PDB file of C-alpha atoms in Angstrom:
ATOM      1  CA  MET F   1     244.572 -26.746 -59.504  1.00 67.00           C
ATOM      2  CA  ALA F   2     242.387 -23.625 -59.407  1.00 85.00           C
ATOM      3  CA  SER F   3     243.286 -20.605 -57.320  1.00 93.00           C
ATOM      4  CA  LEU F   4     240.932 -20.037 -54.373  1.00 97.00           C
ATOM      5  CA  LEU F   5     242.528 -16.918 -52.867  1.00 98.00           C
ATOM      6  CA  LYS F   6     244.389 -14.392 -54.974  1.00 98.00           C
ATOM      7  CA  THR F   7     245.907 -10.928 -54.618  1.00 98.00           C
ATOM      8  CA  GLU F   8     246.974  -8.607 -57.409  1.00 98.00           C
ATOM      9  CA  SER F   9     249.564  -5.883 -56.700  1.00 98.00           C
ATOM     10  CA  LEU F  10     248.268  -5.576 -53.139  1.00 99.00           C
ATOM     11  CA  SER F  11     249.724  -2.683 -51.142  1.00 98.00           C
ATOM     12  CA  LYS F  12     249.228  -1.059 -47.756  1.00 98.00           C
ATOM     13  CA  SER F  13     251.003   2.070 -46.565  1.00 98.00           C
ATOM     14  CA  PHE F  14     250.985   3.704 -43.161  1.00 96.00           C
ATOM     15  CA  GLY F  15     252.186   7.211 -43.888  1.00 95.00           C
ATOM     16  CA  ALA F  16     255.572   6.848 -45.571  1.00 94.00           C
ATOM     17  CA  LEU F  17     255.910   3.183 -44.540  1.00 95.00           C
ATOM     18  CA  ALA F  18     254.974   0.631 -47.202  1.00 96.00           C
ATOM     19  CA  ALA F  19     254.064  -2.347 -44.998  1.00 97.00           C
ATOM     20  CA  VAL F  20     252.907  -4.390 -48.009  1.00 98.00           C
ATOM     21  CA  ALA F  21     254.137  -3.374 -51.450  1.00 98.00           C
ATOM     22  CA  GLY F  22     252.724  -4.798 -54.669  1.00 98.00           C
ATOM     23  CA  VAL F  23     252.200  -8.368 -53.446  1.00 98.00           C
ATOM     24  CA  SER F  24     250.624 -10.768 -55.949  1.00 98.00           C
ATOM     25  CA  LEU F  25     249.788 -14.213 -54.564  1.00 97.00           C
ATOM     26  CA  SER F  26     247.827 -17.173 -55.867  1.00 97.00           C
ATOM     27  CA  ILE F  27     246.765 -19.754 -53.277  1.00 98.00           C
ATOM     28  CA  GLU F  28     245.622 -23.035 -54.808  1.00 97.00           C
ATOM     29  CA  GLU F  29     242.497 -24.689 -53.468  1.00 96.00           C
ATOM     30  CA  GLY F  30     243.332 -27.488 -51.024  1.00 95.00           C
ATOM     31  CA  SER F  31     246.975 -26.454 -50.649  1.00 97.00           C
ATOM     32  CA  LEU F  32     249.032 -25.372 -47.649  1.00 98.00           C
ATOM     33  CA  HIS F  33     250.834 -22.187 -48.648  1.00 98.00           C
ATOM     34  CA  SER F  34     253.281 -20.679 -46.140  1.00 98.00           C
ATOM     35  CA  ILE F  35     254.480 -17.090 -45.921  1.00 97.00           C
ATOM     36  CA  ILE F  36     257.848 -16.457 -44.295  1.00 94.00           C
ATOM     37  CA  GLY F  37     260.099 -13.487 -43.631  1.00 90.00           C
ATOM     38  CA  PRO F  38     261.675 -11.666 -40.688  1.00 85.00           C
ATOM     39  CA  ASN F  39     259.727  -9.575 -38.192  1.00 85.00           C
ATOM     40  CA  GLY F  40     258.488  -6.464 -39.956  1.00 88.00           C
ATOM     41  CA  ALA F  41     258.363  -8.136 -43.369  1.00 91.00           C
ATOM     42  CA  GLY F  42     254.631  -7.444 -43.686  1.00 95.00           C
ATOM     43  CA  LYS F  43     253.232 -10.930 -43.126  1.00 96.00           C
ATOM     44  CA  THR F  44     250.668 -10.072 -40.462  1.00 94.00           C
ATOM     45  CA  THR F  45     249.690  -6.885 -42.291  1.00 97.00           C
ATOM     46  CA  LEU F  46     249.023  -9.058 -45.338  1.00 98.00           C
ATOM     47  CA  PHE F  47     246.722 -11.242 -43.223  1.00 97.00           C
ATOM     48  CA  ASN F  48     244.963  -8.100 -41.987  1.00 97.00           C
ATOM     49  CA  LEU F  49     244.333  -7.082 -45.592  1.00 98.00           C
ATOM     50  CA  LEU F  50     243.045 -10.514 -46.585  1.00 98.00           C
ATOM     51  CA  THR F  51     240.590 -10.614 -43.681  1.00 96.00           C
ATOM     52  CA  GLY F  52     239.329  -7.056 -44.120  1.00 97.00           C
ATOM     53  CA  THR F  53     240.849  -5.797 -40.863  1.00 96.00           C
ATOM     54  CA  PHE F  54     242.675  -3.124 -42.878  1.00 96.00           C
ATOM     55  CA  PRO F  55     241.592  -1.709 -46.249  1.00 97.00           C
ATOM     56  CA  PRO F  56     244.379  -1.846 -48.847  1.00 98.00           C
ATOM     57  CA  THR F  57     245.944   1.320 -50.197  1.00 98.00           C
ATOM     58  CA  SER F  58     245.830  -0.238 -53.655  1.00 98.00           C
ATOM     59  CA  GLY F  59     245.528  -3.608 -55.363  1.00 98.00           C
ATOM     60  CA  GLU F  60     242.898  -6.327 -55.414  1.00 99.00           C
ATOM     61  CA  ILE F  61     241.846  -9.403 -53.409  1.00 99.00           C
ATOM     62  CA  PHE F  62     239.731 -12.242 -54.814  1.00 98.00           C
ATOM     63  CA  LEU F  63     238.120 -15.206 -53.065  1.00 98.00           C
ATOM     64  CA  GLY F  64     237.288 -17.615 -55.843  1.00 96.00           C
ATOM     65  CA  ASN F  65     235.727 -15.460 -58.540  1.00 94.00           C
ATOM     66  CA  GLN F  66     234.493 -12.853 -56.070  1.00 97.00           C
ATOM     67  CA  ARG F  67     236.310  -9.560 -55.562  1.00 98.00           C
ATOM     68  CA  ILE F  68     236.520  -8.905 -51.815  1.00 98.00           C
ATOM     69  CA  THR F  69     238.841  -5.880 -51.826  1.00 98.00           C
ATOM     70  CA  GLY F  70     237.824  -3.530 -49.015  1.00 94.00           C
ATOM     71  CA  THR F  71     235.065  -5.831 -47.753  1.00 96.00           C
ATOM     72  CA  PRO F  72     234.526  -5.376 -43.974  1.00 96.00           C
ATOM     73  CA  ALA F  73     235.979  -8.078 -41.749  1.00 94.00           C
ATOM     74  CA  HIS F  74     232.640  -9.505 -40.582  1.00 90.00           C
ATOM     75  CA  GLN F  75     231.508  -9.932 -44.185  1.00 93.00           C
ATOM     76  CA  VAL F  76     234.816 -11.549 -45.141  1.00 95.00           C
ATOM     77  CA  ALA F  77     234.272 -14.041 -42.305  1.00 91.00           C
ATOM     78  CA  HIS F  78     230.803 -14.845 -43.662  1.00 90.00           C
ATOM     79  CA  LEU F  79     232.355 -15.442 -47.088  1.00 94.00           C
ATOM     80  CA  GLY F  80     234.649 -18.106 -45.653  1.00 93.00           C
ATOM     81  CA  LEU F  81     237.978 -16.687 -44.433  1.00 95.00           C
ATOM     82  CA  ALA F  82     238.799 -17.749 -40.864  1.00 94.00           C
ATOM     83  CA  ARG F  83     241.890 -16.764 -38.921  1.00 92.00           C
ATOM     84  CA  SER F  84     243.875 -17.675 -35.837  1.00 88.00           C
ATOM     85  CA  TYR F  85     246.120 -15.102 -34.156  1.00 81.00           C
ATOM     86  CA  GLN F  86     249.678 -14.947 -32.797  1.00 70.00           C
ATOM     87  CA  ARG F  87     248.385 -14.475 -29.255  1.00 72.00           C
ATOM     88  CA  THR F  88     245.805 -16.612 -27.529  1.00 74.00           C
ATOM     89  CA  THR F  89     242.364 -15.025 -27.891  1.00 79.00           C
ATOM     90  CA  VAL F  90     240.030 -17.480 -26.130  1.00 88.00           C
ATOM     91  CA  PHE F  91     237.507 -16.635 -23.390  1.00 91.00           C
ATOM     92  CA  PRO F  92     239.125 -18.116 -20.255  1.00 94.00           C
ATOM     93  CA  ALA F  93     235.895 -18.294 -18.218  1.00 95.00           C
ATOM     94  CA  PHE F  94     233.959 -20.093 -20.985  1.00 94.00           C
ATOM     95  CA  SER F  95     233.958 -23.820 -21.544  1.00 96.00           C
ATOM     96  CA  LEU F  96     235.763 -25.086 -24.623  1.00 97.00           C
ATOM     97  CA  LEU F  97     232.415 -25.896 -26.229  1.00 95.00           C
ATOM     98  CA  ASP F  98     231.055 -22.418 -25.518  1.00 93.00           C
ATOM     99  CA  ASN F  99     234.195 -20.811 -26.957  1.00 93.00           C
ATOM    100  CA  VAL F 100     233.763 -22.709 -30.204  1.00 94.00           C
ATOM    101  CA  TRP F 101     229.969 -22.408 -30.295  1.00 89.00           C
ATOM    102  CA  THR F 102     230.242 -18.617 -29.931  1.00 84.00           C
ATOM    103  CA  ALA F 103     232.521 -18.446 -32.961  1.00 78.00           C
ATOM    104  CA  ALA F 104     230.252 -20.652 -35.048  1.00 78.00           C
ATOM    105  CA  PHE F 105     227.257 -18.578 -33.938  1.00 76.00           C
ATOM    106  CA  ALA F 106     228.946 -15.379 -35.125  1.00 68.00           C
ATOM    107  CA  THR F 107     229.241 -16.647 -38.699  1.00 66.00           C
ATOM    108  CA  ARG F 108     225.540 -17.478 -39.039  1.00 59.00           C
ATOM    109  CA  ARG F 109     222.968 -15.063 -40.405  1.00 54.00           C
ATOM    110  CA  ASP F 110     219.899 -16.563 -38.707  1.00 53.00           C
ATOM    111  CA  TRP F 111     221.109 -15.315 -35.335  1.00 52.00           C
ATOM    112  CA  LYS F 112     217.665 -14.838 -33.752  1.00 55.00           C
ATOM    113  CA  GLY F 113     216.826 -18.514 -34.127  1.00 53.00           C
ATOM    114  CA  LEU F 114     220.191 -19.442 -32.688  1.00 52.00           C
ATOM    115  CA  LEU F 115     219.895 -17.025 -29.792  1.00 56.00           C
ATOM    116  CA  PHE F 116     216.513 -18.327 -28.691  1.00 55.00           C
ATOM    117  CA  LYS F 117     217.280 -21.946 -29.609  1.00 54.00           C
ATOM    118  CA  LYS F 118     214.223 -22.098 -31.867  1.00 54.00           C
ATOM    119  CA  SER F 119     215.926 -22.994 -35.107  1.00 57.00           C
ATOM    120  CA  SER F 120     217.277 -26.242 -36.495  1.00 60.00           C
ATOM    121  CA  SER F 121     220.389 -24.161 -37.125  1.00 64.00           C
ATOM    122  CA  TYR F 122     221.019 -24.186 -33.372  1.00 71.00           C
ATOM    123  CA  ASP F 123     221.551 -27.938 -33.406  1.00 76.00           C
ATOM    124  CA  ASP F 124     223.692 -27.590 -36.524  1.00 80.00           C
ATOM    125  CA  VAL F 125     225.971 -25.059 -34.844  1.00 83.00           C
ATOM    126  CA  GLN F 126     226.266 -27.221 -31.732  1.00 85.00           C
ATOM    127  CA  GLU F 127     227.263 -30.172 -33.885  1.00 89.00           C
ATOM    128  CA  ARG F 128     229.793 -28.091 -35.803  1.00 89.00           C
ATOM    129  CA  ALA F 129     231.332 -26.938 -32.534  1.00 93.00           C
ATOM    130  CA  ARG F 130     231.664 -30.501 -31.237  1.00 94.00           C
ATOM    131  CA  GLN F 131     233.082 -31.673 -34.556  1.00 94.00           C
ATOM    132  CA  ALA F 132     235.675 -28.891 -34.529  1.00 95.00           C
ATOM    133  CA  LEU F 133     236.775 -29.841 -31.018  1.00 96.00           C
ATOM    134  CA  GLY F 134     237.062 -33.445 -32.162  1.00 95.00           C
ATOM    135  CA  ASP F 135     239.153 -32.395 -35.156  1.00 94.00           C
ATOM    136  CA  VAL F 136     241.747 -30.796 -32.868  1.00 95.00           C
ATOM    137  CA  GLY F 137     241.730 -33.565 -30.252  1.00 94.00           C
ATOM    138  CA  LEU F 138     239.803 -31.749 -27.522  1.00 96.00           C
ATOM    139  CA  ALA F 139     236.442 -33.535 -27.627  1.00 96.00           C
ATOM    140  CA  GLU F 140     236.925 -35.114 -24.202  1.00 96.00           C
ATOM    141  CA  LYS F 141     237.582 -31.700 -22.635  1.00 97.00           C
ATOM    142  CA  GLN F 142     234.671 -29.843 -24.207  1.00 96.00           C
ATOM    143  CA  ASN F 143     233.152 -28.980 -20.805  1.00 96.00           C
ATOM    144  CA  HIS F 144     236.428 -27.795 -19.245  1.00 97.00           C
ATOM    145  CA  LEU F 145     236.924 -24.053 -18.829  1.00 97.00           C
ATOM    146  CA  ALA F 146     239.489 -22.617 -21.220  1.00 96.00           C
ATOM    147  CA  ARG F 147     241.580 -21.365 -18.298  1.00 96.00           C
ATOM    148  CA  GLU F 148     241.926 -24.943 -17.026  1.00 96.00           C
ATOM    149  CA  ILE F 149     243.755 -26.290 -20.073  1.00 96.00           C
ATOM    150  CA  SER F 150     247.408 -25.876 -21.061  1.00 94.00           C
ATOM    151  CA  HIS F 151     248.729 -23.164 -23.358  1.00 92.00           C
ATOM    152  CA  GLY F 152     249.238 -25.743 -26.085  1.00 94.00           C
ATOM    153  CA  GLU F 153     245.645 -26.895 -25.737  1.00 96.00           C
ATOM    154  CA  GLN F 154     244.486 -23.275 -25.866  1.00 95.00           C
ATOM    155  CA  ARG F 155     246.236 -22.973 -29.229  1.00 94.00           C
ATOM    156  CA  GLN F 156     244.394 -26.113 -30.338  1.00 95.00           C
ATOM    157  CA  LEU F 157     241.173 -24.502 -29.114  1.00 96.00           C
ATOM    158  CA  GLU F 158     241.869 -21.461 -31.280  1.00 94.00           C
ATOM    159  CA  LEU F 159     242.121 -23.760 -34.277  1.00 94.00           C
ATOM    160  CA  ALA F 160     238.795 -25.336 -33.353  1.00 95.00           C
ATOM    161  CA  ILE F 161     237.259 -21.864 -33.167  1.00 93.00           C
ATOM    162  CA  ALA F 162     238.468 -21.141 -36.695  1.00 92.00           C
ATOM    163  CA  LEU F 163     237.301 -24.530 -38.003  1.00 94.00           C
ATOM    164  CA  ALA F 164     233.812 -24.088 -36.543  1.00 90.00           C
ATOM    165  CA  ALA F 165     233.251 -21.264 -39.013  1.00 87.00           C
ATOM    166  CA  ALA F 166     233.426 -23.866 -41.826  1.00 88.00           C
ATOM    167  CA  PRO F 167     236.050 -21.805 -43.657  1.00 93.00           C
ATOM    168  CA  ARG F 168     236.916 -21.950 -47.321  1.00 95.00           C
ATOM    169  CA  VAL F 169     240.367 -20.594 -46.401  1.00 97.00           C
ATOM    170  CA  LEU F 170     242.078 -20.993 -43.021  1.00 97.00           C
ATOM    171  CA  LEU F 171     244.692 -18.361 -42.122  1.00 97.00           C
ATOM    172  CA  LEU F 172     247.059 -19.490 -39.351  1.00 96.00           C
ATOM    173  CA  ASP F 173     249.283 -16.817 -37.800  1.00 94.00           C
ATOM    174  CA  GLU F 174     252.140 -18.538 -35.923  1.00 93.00           C
ATOM    175  CA  PRO F 175     250.101 -21.401 -34.410  1.00 93.00           C
ATOM    176  CA  ALA F 176     253.221 -22.837 -32.728  1.00 92.00           C
ATOM    177  CA  ALA F 177     254.210 -19.576 -31.010  1.00 88.00           C
ATOM    178  CA  GLY F 178     255.190 -20.157 -27.382  1.00 89.00           C
ATOM    179  CA  LEU F 179     254.755 -23.919 -27.524  1.00 92.00           C
ATOM    180  CA  SER F 180     257.067 -26.493 -25.966  1.00 94.00           C
ATOM    181  CA  PRO F 181     258.770 -29.040 -28.249  1.00 93.00           C
ATOM    182  CA  GLU F 182     256.116 -31.658 -27.445  1.00 94.00           C
ATOM    183  CA  GLU F 183     253.276 -29.166 -27.953  1.00 94.00           C
ATOM    184  CA  THR F 184     254.894 -28.095 -31.215  1.00 94.00           C
ATOM    185  CA  ARG F 185     255.020 -31.716 -32.383  1.00 94.00           C
ATOM    186  CA  ARG F 186     251.310 -32.108 -31.672  1.00 94.00           C
ATOM    187  CA  MET F 187     250.536 -28.852 -33.486  1.00 94.00           C
ATOM    188  CA  VAL F 188     252.473 -30.012 -36.554  1.00 94.00           C
ATOM    189  CA  GLU F 189     250.503 -33.269 -36.571  1.00 95.00           C
ATOM    190  CA  LEU F 190     247.277 -31.301 -36.259  1.00 95.00           C
ATOM    191  CA  VAL F 191     248.100 -28.948 -39.125  1.00 95.00           C
ATOM    192  CA  ARG F 192     249.101 -31.917 -41.264  1.00 94.00           C
ATOM    193  CA  SER F 193     245.754 -33.577 -40.521  1.00 94.00           C
ATOM    194  CA  LEU F 194     243.967 -30.508 -41.892  1.00 94.00           C
ATOM    195  CA  LYS F 195     245.897 -30.480 -45.175  1.00 92.00           C
ATOM    196  CA  GLY F 196     243.718 -31.263 -48.145  1.00 89.00           C
ATOM    197  CA  ARG F 197     240.530 -30.737 -46.152  1.00 92.00           C
ATOM    198  CA  TYR F 198     241.074 -26.983 -46.044  1.00 95.00           C
ATOM    199  CA  THR F 199     242.975 -24.398 -48.027  1.00 97.00           C
ATOM    200  CA  ILE F 200     245.536 -23.147 -45.495  1.00 98.00           C
ATOM    201  CA  VAL F 201     247.756 -20.072 -45.470  1.00 98.00           C
ATOM    202  CA  LEU F 202     250.389 -20.318 -42.730  1.00 98.00           C
ATOM    203  CA  ILE F 203     252.703 -17.779 -41.124  1.00 96.00           C
ATOM    204  CA  GLU F 204     255.305 -19.457 -38.937  1.00 91.00           C
ATOM    205  CA  HIS F 205     258.836 -18.566 -37.792  1.00 87.00           C
ATOM    206  CA  LYS F 206     259.863 -22.151 -37.025  1.00 88.00           C
ATOM    207  CA  MET F 207     261.431 -23.154 -40.322  1.00 88.00           C
ATOM    208  CA  ASP F 208     261.445 -26.873 -39.568  1.00 90.00           C
ATOM    209  CA  ILE F 209     257.643 -26.705 -39.413  1.00 93.00           C
ATOM    210  CA  ILE F 210     257.434 -24.704 -42.631  1.00 94.00           C
ATOM    211  CA  MET F 211     259.567 -27.190 -44.537  1.00 93.00           C
ATOM    212  CA  ARG F 212     257.631 -30.205 -43.241  1.00 93.00           C
ATOM    213  CA  VAL F 213     254.083 -29.063 -43.931  1.00 96.00           C
ATOM    214  CA  SER F 214     254.148 -26.618 -46.869  1.00 97.00           C
ATOM    215  CA  ASP F 215     253.197 -27.251 -50.476  1.00 97.00           C
ATOM    216  CA  ARG F 216     254.485 -23.827 -51.509  1.00 98.00           C
ATOM    217  CA  ILE F 217     256.293 -21.000 -49.728  1.00 97.00           C
ATOM    218  CA  SER F 218     256.296 -17.261 -50.391  1.00 97.00           C
ATOM    219  CA  VAL F 219     259.086 -15.106 -48.945  1.00 94.00           C
ATOM    220  CA  MET F 220     258.467 -11.490 -47.937  1.00 93.00           C
ATOM    221  CA  HIS F 221     261.075  -8.839 -47.184  1.00 89.00           C
ATOM    222  CA  PHE F 222     260.289  -5.205 -46.346  1.00 90.00           C
ATOM    223  CA  GLY F 223     256.744  -5.653 -47.587  1.00 95.00           C
ATOM    224  CA  ARG F 224     257.680  -7.170 -50.922  1.00 94.00           C
ATOM    225  CA  LEU F 225     257.441 -10.708 -52.237  1.00 95.00           C
ATOM    226  CA  ILE F 226     261.011 -11.703 -53.125  1.00 91.00           C
ATOM    227  CA  ALA F 227     260.710 -15.450 -53.792  1.00 94.00           C
ATOM    228  CA  GLU F 228     258.147 -18.205 -54.175  1.00 96.00           C
ATOM    229  CA  GLY F 229     258.403 -21.936 -54.734  1.00 96.00           C
ATOM    230  CA  THR F 230     258.300 -25.395 -53.236  1.00 97.00           C
ATOM    231  CA  PRO F 231     260.168 -26.065 -49.973  1.00 95.00           C
ATOM    232  CA  ALA F 232     263.024 -27.607 -51.970  1.00 95.00           C
ATOM    233  CA  GLU F 233     263.212 -24.578 -54.259  1.00 95.00           C
ATOM    234  CA  ILE F 234     263.230 -22.165 -51.341  1.00 93.00           C
ATOM    235  CA  GLN F 235     265.940 -24.180 -49.569  1.00 89.00           C
ATOM    236  CA  ALA F 236     268.020 -24.110 -52.743  1.00 91.00           C
ATOM    237  CA  ASN F 237     267.752 -20.329 -53.088  1.00 91.00           C
ATOM    238  CA  ALA F 238     271.026 -19.055 -51.623  1.00 85.00           C
ATOM    239  CA  ASP F 239     269.773 -15.520 -50.932  1.00 76.00           C
ATOM    240  CA  VAL F 240     266.669 -16.788 -49.153  1.00 85.00           C
ATOM    241  CA  ARG F 241     268.667 -19.368 -47.211  1.00 73.00           C
ATOM    242  CA  ARG F 242     271.131 -16.754 -45.951  1.00 70.00           C
ATOM    243  CA  ALA F 243     268.470 -14.207 -45.108  1.00 67.00           C
ATOM    244  CA  TYR F 244     265.706 -16.356 -43.620  1.00 63.00           C
ATOM    245  CA  LEU F 245     266.753 -19.942 -43.049  1.00 54.00           C
ATOM    246  CA  GLY F 246     270.003 -19.445 -41.204  1.00 52.00           C
ATOM    247  CA  GLY F 247     272.139 -21.248 -43.754  1.00 45.00           C
ATOM    248  CA  MET F 248     269.987 -24.394 -43.843  1.00 45.00           C
ATOM    249  CA  ALA F 249     271.511 -26.905 -46.235  1.00 40.00           C
ATOM    250  CA  ALA F 250     269.719 -27.313 -49.535  1.00 34.00           C
TER     251      ALA F 250
END
C-alpha cells in the first residue's frame, strides 16, 4: 500500500538536546501506525514537527507527494493533518456542536460565507460537524455544553473535532489518558471503528491498547527510532519488551 505520510532523517534540536534525531517513517494510507517509547523519547515533539508546530532542524516531511517541511501549522491543517492532544482542549462553555463546528469552520477557506451564513458551505460544515459527533457516539448530546459531559466524553468530543476537519491523516496523542477502564474500553472501540476510514498515527502509553489496535508500531528512545514492525514483531523483540513493554510475553 502507498505511503501517505513520510519523514526522511527528520531531526529537531533544542540547544544541545536532540529531541528527535534522524527519524525516517513511512505511514501507509489507511493504516493505524503507533509510536511508543518512554516519556522524553520524542514522540510528542515528532507530532509537533509533523503538524508544523515546530520547524525541523533538518530532514524532510511529505504528505502524499507534497513536501510539507516547515509549512506553518494552519496550512498543514488545511492540507489534511488533524490532531488531538494529551490534555483536553475543548471550549467548556460551548455546546458540543459548536465546539465541532468551530473546528470545521477553521479548516475552510471561504470563511466569509461561513461567518455570515450566506454560503452553501455553511450547511456543509454543519453537516460535517453533526456527522463527526455521530461517528464518536455523541449525536444525542450535541446541544449539551462541553462542561456538562464526562471526561471520557470530552475525549470523544476532541476526536469529533479532529474528524470534522475531514483529515487525510489523524494524529492521536494519548487519547486514553486519564480515562477509567470503562471509558478506555469505549475509546478503544471508537479508535477501532475509525481504522480503514482514516490513516491514523497513535501515541499511547497503554500497551494493551497499542497491541490491540495497531497495524505497525515504531519504537522511539532518546529521540531515535530503534525498532519498527507488527505488534507480534515488537512483542518478540527482547530489547523492546524489556525497555517498553514491561516484560510482556511474546
